[in-house]
Coordinates of C-alpha atoms and ligand atoms in Angstrom, one line a residue:
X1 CA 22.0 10.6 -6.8
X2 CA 21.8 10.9 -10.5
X3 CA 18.7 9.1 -12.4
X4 CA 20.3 7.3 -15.6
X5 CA 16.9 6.5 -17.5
X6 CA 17.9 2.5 -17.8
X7 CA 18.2 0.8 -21.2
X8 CA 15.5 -1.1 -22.5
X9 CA 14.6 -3.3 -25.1
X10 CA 11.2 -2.4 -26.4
X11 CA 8.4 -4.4 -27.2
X12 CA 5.5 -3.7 -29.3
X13 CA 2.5 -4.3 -27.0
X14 CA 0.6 -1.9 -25.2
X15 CA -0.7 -2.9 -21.2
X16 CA -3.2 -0.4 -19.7
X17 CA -3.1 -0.5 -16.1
X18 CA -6.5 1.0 -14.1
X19 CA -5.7 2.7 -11.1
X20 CA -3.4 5.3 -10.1
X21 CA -2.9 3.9 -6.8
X22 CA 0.3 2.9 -5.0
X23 CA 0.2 -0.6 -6.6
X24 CA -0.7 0.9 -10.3
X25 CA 2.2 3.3 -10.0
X26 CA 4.5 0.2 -9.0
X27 CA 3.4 -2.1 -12.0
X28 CA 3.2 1.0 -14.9
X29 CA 7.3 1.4 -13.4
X30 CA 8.4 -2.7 -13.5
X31 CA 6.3 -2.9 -17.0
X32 CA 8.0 -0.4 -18.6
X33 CA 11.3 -1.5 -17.3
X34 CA 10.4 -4.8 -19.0
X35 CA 10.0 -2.8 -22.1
X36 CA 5.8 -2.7 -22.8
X37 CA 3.9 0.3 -24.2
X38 CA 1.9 1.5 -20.9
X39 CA -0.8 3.3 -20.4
X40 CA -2.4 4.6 -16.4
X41 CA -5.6 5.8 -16.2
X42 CA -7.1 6.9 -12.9
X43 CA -10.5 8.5 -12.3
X44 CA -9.0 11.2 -9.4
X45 CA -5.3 12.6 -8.9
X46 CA -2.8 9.9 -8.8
X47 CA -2.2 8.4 -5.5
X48 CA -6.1 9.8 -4.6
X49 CA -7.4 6.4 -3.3
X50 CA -6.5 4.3 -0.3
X51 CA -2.9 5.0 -1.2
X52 CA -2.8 9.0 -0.7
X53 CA -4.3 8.0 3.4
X54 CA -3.2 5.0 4.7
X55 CA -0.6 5.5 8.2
X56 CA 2.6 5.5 6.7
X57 CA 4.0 2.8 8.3
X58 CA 6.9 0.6 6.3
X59 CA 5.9 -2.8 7.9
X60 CA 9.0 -5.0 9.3
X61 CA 6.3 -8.2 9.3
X62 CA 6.0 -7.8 12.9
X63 CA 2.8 -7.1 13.6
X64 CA 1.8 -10.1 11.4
X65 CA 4.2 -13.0 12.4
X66 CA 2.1 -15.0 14.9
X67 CA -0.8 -14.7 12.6
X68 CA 0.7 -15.1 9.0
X69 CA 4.3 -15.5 8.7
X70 CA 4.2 -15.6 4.6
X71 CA 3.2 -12.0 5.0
X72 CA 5.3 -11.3 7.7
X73 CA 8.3 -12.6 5.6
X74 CA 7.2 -10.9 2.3
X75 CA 7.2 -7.4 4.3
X76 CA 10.9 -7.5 6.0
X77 CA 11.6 -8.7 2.2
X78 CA 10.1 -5.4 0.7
X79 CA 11.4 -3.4 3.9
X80 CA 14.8 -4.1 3.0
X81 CA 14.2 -3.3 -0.6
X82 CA 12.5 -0.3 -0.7
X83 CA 15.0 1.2 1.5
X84 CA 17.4 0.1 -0.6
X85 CA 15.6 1.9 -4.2
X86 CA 13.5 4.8 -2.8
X87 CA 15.4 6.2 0.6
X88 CA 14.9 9.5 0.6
X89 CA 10.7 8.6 0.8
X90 CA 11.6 6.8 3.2
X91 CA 11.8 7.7 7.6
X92 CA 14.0 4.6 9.0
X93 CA 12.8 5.3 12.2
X94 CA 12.5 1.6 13.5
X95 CA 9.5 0.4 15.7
X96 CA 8.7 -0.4 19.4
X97 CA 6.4 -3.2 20.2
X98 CA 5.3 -2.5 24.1
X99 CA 3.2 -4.6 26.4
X100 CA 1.3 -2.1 28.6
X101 CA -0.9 -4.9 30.5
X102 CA 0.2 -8.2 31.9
X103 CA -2.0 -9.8 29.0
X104 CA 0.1 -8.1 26.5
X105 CA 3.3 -9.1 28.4
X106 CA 2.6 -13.1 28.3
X107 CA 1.9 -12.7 24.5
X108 CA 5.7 -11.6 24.6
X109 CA 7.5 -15.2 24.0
X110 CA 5.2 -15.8 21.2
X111 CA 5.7 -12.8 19.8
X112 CA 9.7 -13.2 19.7
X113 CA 9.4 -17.0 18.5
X114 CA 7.3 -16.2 15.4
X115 CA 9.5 -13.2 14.9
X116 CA 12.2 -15.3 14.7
X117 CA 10.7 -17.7 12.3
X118 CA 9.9 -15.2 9.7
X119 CA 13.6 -13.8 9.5
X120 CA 12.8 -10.6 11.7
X121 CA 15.0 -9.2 13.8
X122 CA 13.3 -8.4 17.4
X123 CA 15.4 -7.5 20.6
X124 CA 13.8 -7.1 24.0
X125 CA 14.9 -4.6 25.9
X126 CA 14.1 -3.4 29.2
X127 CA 11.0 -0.8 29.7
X128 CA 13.4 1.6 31.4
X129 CA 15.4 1.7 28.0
X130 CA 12.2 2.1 25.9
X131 CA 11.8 4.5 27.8
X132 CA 15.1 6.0 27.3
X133 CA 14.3 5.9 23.7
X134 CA 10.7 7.4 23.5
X135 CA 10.7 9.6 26.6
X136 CA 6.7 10.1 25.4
X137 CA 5.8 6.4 25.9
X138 CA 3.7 5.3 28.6
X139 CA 5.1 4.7 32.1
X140 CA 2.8 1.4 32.3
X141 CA 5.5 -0.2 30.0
X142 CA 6.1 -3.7 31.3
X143 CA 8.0 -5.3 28.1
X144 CA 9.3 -3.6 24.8
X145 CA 11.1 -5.4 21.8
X146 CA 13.0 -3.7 19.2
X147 CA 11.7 -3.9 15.5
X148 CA 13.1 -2.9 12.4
X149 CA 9.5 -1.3 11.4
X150 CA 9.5 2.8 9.3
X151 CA 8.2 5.1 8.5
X152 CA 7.3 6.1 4.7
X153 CA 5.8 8.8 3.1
X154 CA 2.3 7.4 1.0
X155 CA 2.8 9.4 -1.3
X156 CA 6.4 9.9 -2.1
X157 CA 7.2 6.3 -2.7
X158 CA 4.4 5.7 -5.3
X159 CA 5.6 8.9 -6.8
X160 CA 9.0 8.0 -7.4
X161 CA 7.4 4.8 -9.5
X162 CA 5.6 7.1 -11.5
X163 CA 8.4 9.4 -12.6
X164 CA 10.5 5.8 -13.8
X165 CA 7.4 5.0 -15.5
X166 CA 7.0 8.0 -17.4
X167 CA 10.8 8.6 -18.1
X168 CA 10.3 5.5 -20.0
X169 CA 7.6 6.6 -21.9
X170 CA 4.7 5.6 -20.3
X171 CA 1.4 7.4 -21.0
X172 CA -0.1 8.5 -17.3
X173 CA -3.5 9.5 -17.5
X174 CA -5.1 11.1 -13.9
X175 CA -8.9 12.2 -14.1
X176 CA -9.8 9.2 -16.7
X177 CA -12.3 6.9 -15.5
X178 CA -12.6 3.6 -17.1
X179 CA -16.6 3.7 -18.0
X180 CA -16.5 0.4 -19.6
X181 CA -14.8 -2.7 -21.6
X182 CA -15.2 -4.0 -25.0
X183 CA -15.0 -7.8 -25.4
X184 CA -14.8 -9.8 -28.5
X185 CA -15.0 -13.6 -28.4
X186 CA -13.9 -14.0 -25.2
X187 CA -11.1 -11.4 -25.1
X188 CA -11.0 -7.9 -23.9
X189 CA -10.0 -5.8 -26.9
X190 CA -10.4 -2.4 -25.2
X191 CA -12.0 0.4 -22.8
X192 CA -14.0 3.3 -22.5
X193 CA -12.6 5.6 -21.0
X194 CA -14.0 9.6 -19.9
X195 CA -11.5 12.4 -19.2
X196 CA -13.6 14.1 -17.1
X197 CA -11.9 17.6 -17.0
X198 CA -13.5 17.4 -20.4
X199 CA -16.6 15.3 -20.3
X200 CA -15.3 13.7 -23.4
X201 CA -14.7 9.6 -23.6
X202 CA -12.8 7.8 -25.9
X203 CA -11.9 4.1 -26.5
X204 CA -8.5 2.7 -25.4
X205 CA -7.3 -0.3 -27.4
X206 CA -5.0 -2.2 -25.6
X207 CA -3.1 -5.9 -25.9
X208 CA -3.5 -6.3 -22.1
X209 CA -5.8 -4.7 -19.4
X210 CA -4.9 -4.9 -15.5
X211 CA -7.7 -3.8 -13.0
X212 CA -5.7 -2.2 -10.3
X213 CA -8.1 -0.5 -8.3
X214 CA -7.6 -1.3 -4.9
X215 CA -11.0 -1.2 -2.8
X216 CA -12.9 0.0 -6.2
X217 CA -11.7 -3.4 -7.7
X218 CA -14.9 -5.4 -7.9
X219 CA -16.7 -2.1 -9.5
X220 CA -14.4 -2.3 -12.1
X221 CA -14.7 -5.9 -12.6
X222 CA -18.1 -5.7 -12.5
X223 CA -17.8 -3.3 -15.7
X224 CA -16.5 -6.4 -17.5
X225 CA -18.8 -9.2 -16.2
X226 CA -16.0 -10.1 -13.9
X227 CA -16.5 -11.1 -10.3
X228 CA -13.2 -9.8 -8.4
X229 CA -13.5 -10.9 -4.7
X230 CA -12.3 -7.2 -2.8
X231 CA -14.4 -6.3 0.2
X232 CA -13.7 -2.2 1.3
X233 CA -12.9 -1.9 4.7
X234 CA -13.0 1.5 6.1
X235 CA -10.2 2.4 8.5
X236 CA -10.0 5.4 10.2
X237 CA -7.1 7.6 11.7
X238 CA -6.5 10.4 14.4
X239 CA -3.5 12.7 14.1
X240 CA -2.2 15.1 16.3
X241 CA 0.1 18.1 16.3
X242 CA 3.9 17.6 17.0
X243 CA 5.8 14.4 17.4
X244 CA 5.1 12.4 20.9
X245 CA 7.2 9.7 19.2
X246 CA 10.1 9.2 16.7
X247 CA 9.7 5.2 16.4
X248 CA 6.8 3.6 14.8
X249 CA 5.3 2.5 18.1
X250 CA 2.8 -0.6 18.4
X251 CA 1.0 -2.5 21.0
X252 CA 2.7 -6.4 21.7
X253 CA -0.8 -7.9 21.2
X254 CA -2.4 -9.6 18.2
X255 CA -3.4 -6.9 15.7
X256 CA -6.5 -5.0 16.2
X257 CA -8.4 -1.6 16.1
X258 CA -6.1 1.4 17.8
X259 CA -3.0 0.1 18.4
X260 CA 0.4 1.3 16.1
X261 CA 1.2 4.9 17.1
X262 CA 3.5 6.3 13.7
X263 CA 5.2 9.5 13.9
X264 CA 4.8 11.4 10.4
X265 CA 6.6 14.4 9.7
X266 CA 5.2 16.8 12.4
X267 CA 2.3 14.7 13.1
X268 CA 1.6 11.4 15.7
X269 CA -1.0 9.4 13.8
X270 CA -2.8 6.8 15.6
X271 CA -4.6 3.8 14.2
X272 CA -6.5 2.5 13.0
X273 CA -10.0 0.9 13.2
X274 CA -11.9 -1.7 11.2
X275 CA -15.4 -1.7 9.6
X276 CA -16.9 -3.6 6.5
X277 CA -18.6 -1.0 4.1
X278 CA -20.4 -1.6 1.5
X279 CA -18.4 0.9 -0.9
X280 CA -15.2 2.3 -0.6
X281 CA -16.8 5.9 -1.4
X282 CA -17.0 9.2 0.7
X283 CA -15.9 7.7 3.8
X284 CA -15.2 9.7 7.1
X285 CA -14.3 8.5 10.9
X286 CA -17.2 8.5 13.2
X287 CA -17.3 10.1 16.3
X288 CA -17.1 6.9 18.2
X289 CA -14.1 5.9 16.3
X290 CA -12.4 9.3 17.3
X291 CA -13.1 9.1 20.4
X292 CA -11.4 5.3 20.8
X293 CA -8.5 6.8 18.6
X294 CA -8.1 9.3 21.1
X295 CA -8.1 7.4 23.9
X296 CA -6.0 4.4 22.3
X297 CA -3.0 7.1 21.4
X298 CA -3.1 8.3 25.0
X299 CA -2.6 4.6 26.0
X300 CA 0.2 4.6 24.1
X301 CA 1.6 8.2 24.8
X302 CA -0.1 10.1 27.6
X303 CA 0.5 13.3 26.0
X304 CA -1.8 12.5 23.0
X305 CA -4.9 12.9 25.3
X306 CA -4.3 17.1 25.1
X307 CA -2.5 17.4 22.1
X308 CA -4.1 19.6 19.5
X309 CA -5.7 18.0 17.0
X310 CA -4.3 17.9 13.4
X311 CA -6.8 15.9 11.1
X312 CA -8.6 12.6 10.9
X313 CA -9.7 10.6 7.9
X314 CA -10.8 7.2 6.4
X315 CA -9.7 5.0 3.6
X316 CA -10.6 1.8 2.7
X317 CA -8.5 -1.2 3.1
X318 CA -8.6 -3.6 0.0
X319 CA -9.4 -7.1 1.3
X320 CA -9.0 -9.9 -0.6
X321 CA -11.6 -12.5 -0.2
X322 CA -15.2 -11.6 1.4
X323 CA -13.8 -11.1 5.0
X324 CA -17.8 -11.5 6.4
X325 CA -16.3 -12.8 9.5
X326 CA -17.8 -10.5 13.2
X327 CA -14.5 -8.9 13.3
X328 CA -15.3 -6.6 10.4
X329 CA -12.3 -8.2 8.7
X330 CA -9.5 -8.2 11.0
X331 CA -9.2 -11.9 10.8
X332 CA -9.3 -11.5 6.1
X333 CA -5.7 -12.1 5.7
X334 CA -3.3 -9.0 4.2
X335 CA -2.4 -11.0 2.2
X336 CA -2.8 -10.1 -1.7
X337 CA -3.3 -12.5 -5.2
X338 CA -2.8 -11.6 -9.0
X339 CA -6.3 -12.9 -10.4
X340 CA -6.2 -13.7 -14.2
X341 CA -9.7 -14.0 -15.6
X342 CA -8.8 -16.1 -18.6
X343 CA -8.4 -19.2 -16.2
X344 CA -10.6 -17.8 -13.6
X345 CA -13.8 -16.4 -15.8
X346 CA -12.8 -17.5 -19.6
X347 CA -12.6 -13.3 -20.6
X348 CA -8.9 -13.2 -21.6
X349 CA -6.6 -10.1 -21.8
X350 CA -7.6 -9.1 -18.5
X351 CA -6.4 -10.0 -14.9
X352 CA -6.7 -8.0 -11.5
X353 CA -4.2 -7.4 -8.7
X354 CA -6.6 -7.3 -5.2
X355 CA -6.0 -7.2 -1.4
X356 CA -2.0 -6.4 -0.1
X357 CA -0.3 -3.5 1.9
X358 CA 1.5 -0.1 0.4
X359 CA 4.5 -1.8 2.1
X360 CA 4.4 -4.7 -0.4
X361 CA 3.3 -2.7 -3.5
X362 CA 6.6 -3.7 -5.5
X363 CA 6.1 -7.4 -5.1
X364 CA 2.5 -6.9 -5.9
X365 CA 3.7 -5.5 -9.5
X366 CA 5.9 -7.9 -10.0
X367 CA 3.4 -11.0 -9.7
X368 CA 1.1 -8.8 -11.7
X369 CA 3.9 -8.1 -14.4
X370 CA 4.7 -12.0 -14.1
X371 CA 1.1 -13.0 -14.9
X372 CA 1.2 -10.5 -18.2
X373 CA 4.1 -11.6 -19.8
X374 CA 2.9 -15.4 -19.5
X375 CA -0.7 -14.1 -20.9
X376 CA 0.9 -12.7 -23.7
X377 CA 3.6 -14.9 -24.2
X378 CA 7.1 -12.8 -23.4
X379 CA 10.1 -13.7 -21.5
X380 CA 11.3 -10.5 -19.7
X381 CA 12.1 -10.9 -16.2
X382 CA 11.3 -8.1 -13.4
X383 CA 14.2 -5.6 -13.3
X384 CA 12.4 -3.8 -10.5
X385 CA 14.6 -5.0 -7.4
X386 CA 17.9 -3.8 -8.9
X387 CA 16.9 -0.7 -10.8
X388 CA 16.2 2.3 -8.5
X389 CA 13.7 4.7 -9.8
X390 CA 14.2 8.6 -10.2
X391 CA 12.9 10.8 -7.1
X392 CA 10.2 11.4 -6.3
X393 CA 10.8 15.3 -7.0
X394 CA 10.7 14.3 -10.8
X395 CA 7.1 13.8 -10.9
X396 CA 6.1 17.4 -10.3
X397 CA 9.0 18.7 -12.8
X398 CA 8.8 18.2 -17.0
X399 CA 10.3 15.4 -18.2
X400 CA 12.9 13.1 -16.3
X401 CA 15.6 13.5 -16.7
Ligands
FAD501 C1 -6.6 2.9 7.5 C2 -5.6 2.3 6.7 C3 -4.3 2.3 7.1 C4 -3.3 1.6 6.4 N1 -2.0 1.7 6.8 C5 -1.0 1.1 6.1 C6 0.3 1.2 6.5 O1 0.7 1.9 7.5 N2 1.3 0.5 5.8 C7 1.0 -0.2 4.7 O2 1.9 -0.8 4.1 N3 -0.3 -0.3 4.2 C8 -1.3 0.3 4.9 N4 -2.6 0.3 4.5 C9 -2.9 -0.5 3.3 C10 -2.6 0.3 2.0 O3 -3.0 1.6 2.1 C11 -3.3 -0.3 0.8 O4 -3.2 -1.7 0.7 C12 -2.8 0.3 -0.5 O5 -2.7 1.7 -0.4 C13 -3.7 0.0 -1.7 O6 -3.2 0.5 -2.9 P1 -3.9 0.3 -4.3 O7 -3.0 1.0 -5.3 O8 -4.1 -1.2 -4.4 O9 -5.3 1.0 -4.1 P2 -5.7 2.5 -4.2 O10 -4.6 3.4 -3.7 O11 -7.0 2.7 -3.6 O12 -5.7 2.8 -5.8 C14 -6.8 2.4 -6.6 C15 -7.1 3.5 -7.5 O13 -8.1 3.2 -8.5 C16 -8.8 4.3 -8.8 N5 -10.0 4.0 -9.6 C17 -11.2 3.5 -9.0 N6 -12.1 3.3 -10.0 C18 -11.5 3.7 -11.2 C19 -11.9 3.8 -12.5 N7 -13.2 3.5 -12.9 N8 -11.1 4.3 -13.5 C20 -9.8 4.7 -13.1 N9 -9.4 4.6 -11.8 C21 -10.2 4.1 -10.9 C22 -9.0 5.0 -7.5 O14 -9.3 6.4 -7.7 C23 -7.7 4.8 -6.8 O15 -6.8 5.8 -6.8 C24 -3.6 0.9 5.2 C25 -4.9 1.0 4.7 C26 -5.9 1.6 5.5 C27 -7.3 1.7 5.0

């Protein structure tokens, strides 16, 4: 498919957007489509943060009906839409949601009811059939249901935004840390930002600033006298070599710690666990939590107990909200909100995007986005559900087209 860079009408105000993150890359692509001057800057490589590791997995809402149908709604919604604008990132794989222990099978009817109720299509079918389907799964299946949960590629999604944001002119910025904010009566006016291939800083004047910065969001808040409620949640991964599944397999149980099973190009990732941390910096799985991921895949798919071992890592989950509860967050909803400081802390110019899934990243933007053009007073509505972006491939070539 050809990439016609869209017509737009622009505006003469600049937004500068921190964070180079899945959700960054989303709002720098439905901003410019809107027609503002923007500007991403982000401390690492793009996509670095929790973006560049999370599982891959394009959420159907599923896993979240019984507990919050809003989310479970908004992520068939954003399913169906990012197939529709980025396919080629994009394994549609569908997912199998398998009881494996009486427990598990009871929590079946609920399961399908609240499935139901958030618009998701789930079809039981008989173990033998799952079976049928993923000759890998476990023979302890004693109920499977049919989802319409994929797989995506972390990285190839975000990119895609990227490349439509900077074939409309957007100015993308990797290695530039924001160091700091300048405020004048009550407004943000600009930041300090450090390229640090150079060790040089400079200031960045700007009509609009947008903290998007994931886990690192309160840190950057911080740097503004802002208090941005994101508690890091480190969550840790096992993959293994070869494919012991080509559906997005999960456990039919409320979610938890080592239950979704997602096949990844020539990987089987399993995941993933749950711990509050106190930063979202230098994290790495323990050897408890590699062990249980171990064991959890080989619930799922008896071969994973021997297969050879590919990689493991940790990332941190941005929750919204301070998620202190014993679970180490796994009751903090997924749920995500556009904070804008004006009405929140009286600093205007300034809002942050926190919490969410990589799944919803283009509804994120587009709340974000939303929030910007009432703060500065334009009409332009989001363009980002009709207008596919360039491929992903663009990003690593010169300019697009
Ligand atoms: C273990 C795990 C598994 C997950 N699995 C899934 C899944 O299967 N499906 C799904 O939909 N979601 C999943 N998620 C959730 C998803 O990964 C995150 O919600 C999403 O990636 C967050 O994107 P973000 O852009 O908000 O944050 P990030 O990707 O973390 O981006 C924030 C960026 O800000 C940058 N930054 C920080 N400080 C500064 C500064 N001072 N100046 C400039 N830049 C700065 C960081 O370097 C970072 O790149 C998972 C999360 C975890 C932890």
């Amino acid at each position: 498919m050809v990439f016609e860079t869209p017509r737009v009408d622009s505006l003469p105000l600049r937004v500068a957007i921190i964070g180079g993150g899945g959700t960054g890359a989303a709002l720098a692509w439905d901003l410019a489509l809107r027609g503002f001057r923007v500007a991403l800057f982000e401390r690492g490589e793009f996509l670095s943060g929790t973006t560049g590791r999370h599982h891959g997995q394009l959420h159907s809402g599923a896993r979240y009906a019984s507990g919050d149908p809003e989310i479970a709604r908004e992520c068939m919604a954003e399913t169906l839409a990012l197939r529709r604008l980025v396919p080629d990132a994009i394994e549609y794989n569908g997912g199998l949601f398998v009881a494996l222990d009486g427990e598990e099978a009871a929590y079946g009817e609920r399961f399908a009811e609240a499935c139901a109720e958030a618009g998701i299509p789930a079809r039981e079918i008989a173990p033998a059939r799952a079976r049928e389907l993923e000759p890998g799964l476990s023979p302890r299946v004693e109920r499977a249901f049919l989802v319409p949960d994929g797989t995506f590629d972390a990285w190839r999604v975000p990119a895609a935004f990227l490349a439509g944001a900077r074939a409309l002119g957007a100015e993308l910025r990797p290695w530039t840390e924001v160091v700091g904010f300048d405020a004048s009566e009550g407004r943000v006016m600009a930041a300090r930002v450090r390229d640090r291939t150079r060790a040089s800083e400079e200031r960045v004047e700007a009509d609009y600033f947008v903290n998007a910065c994931g886990a690192w969001g309160a840190s950057i808040g911080a740097l503004a006298g802002l208090e941005v409620p994101v508690t890091p949640a480190a969550g840790s991964m096992l993959a293994v070599k070869g494919r012991l599944c080509d559906m997005v397999i999960s456990r039919l149980r409320p979610p938890g710690d080592g239950d979704i099973l997602v096949p990844q190009r020539g990987l089987s990732i399993i995941g993933s666990t749950q711990r509050l941390v106190e930063t979202p910096e230098g994290l790495l799985p323990t050897d408890g939590e590699m062990e249980f991921l171990r064991r959890s895949g080989a619930e799922l798919a008896p071969a994973f107990a021997d297969a050879e071992v590919d990689s493991a890592w940790c990332a941190a989950r941005p929750l919204f909200g301070a998620a202190l509860d014993e679970a180490g967050g796994r009751a903090a909803s997924r749920d995500f909100a556009v904070l804008d400081h004006e009405s929140r802390d009286r600093v205007a110019g300034v809002a942050s995007v926190v919490g969410g899934k990589a799944t919803t990243l283009r509804i994120m933007a587009e709340k974000a986005a939303d929030l910007v053009c009432r703060a500065l007073g334009v009409e332009r509505q989001c363009r980002t559900l009709e207008t596919a972006p360039p491929s992903w491939r663009q990003l690593y070539r010169g300019r697009v087209p």
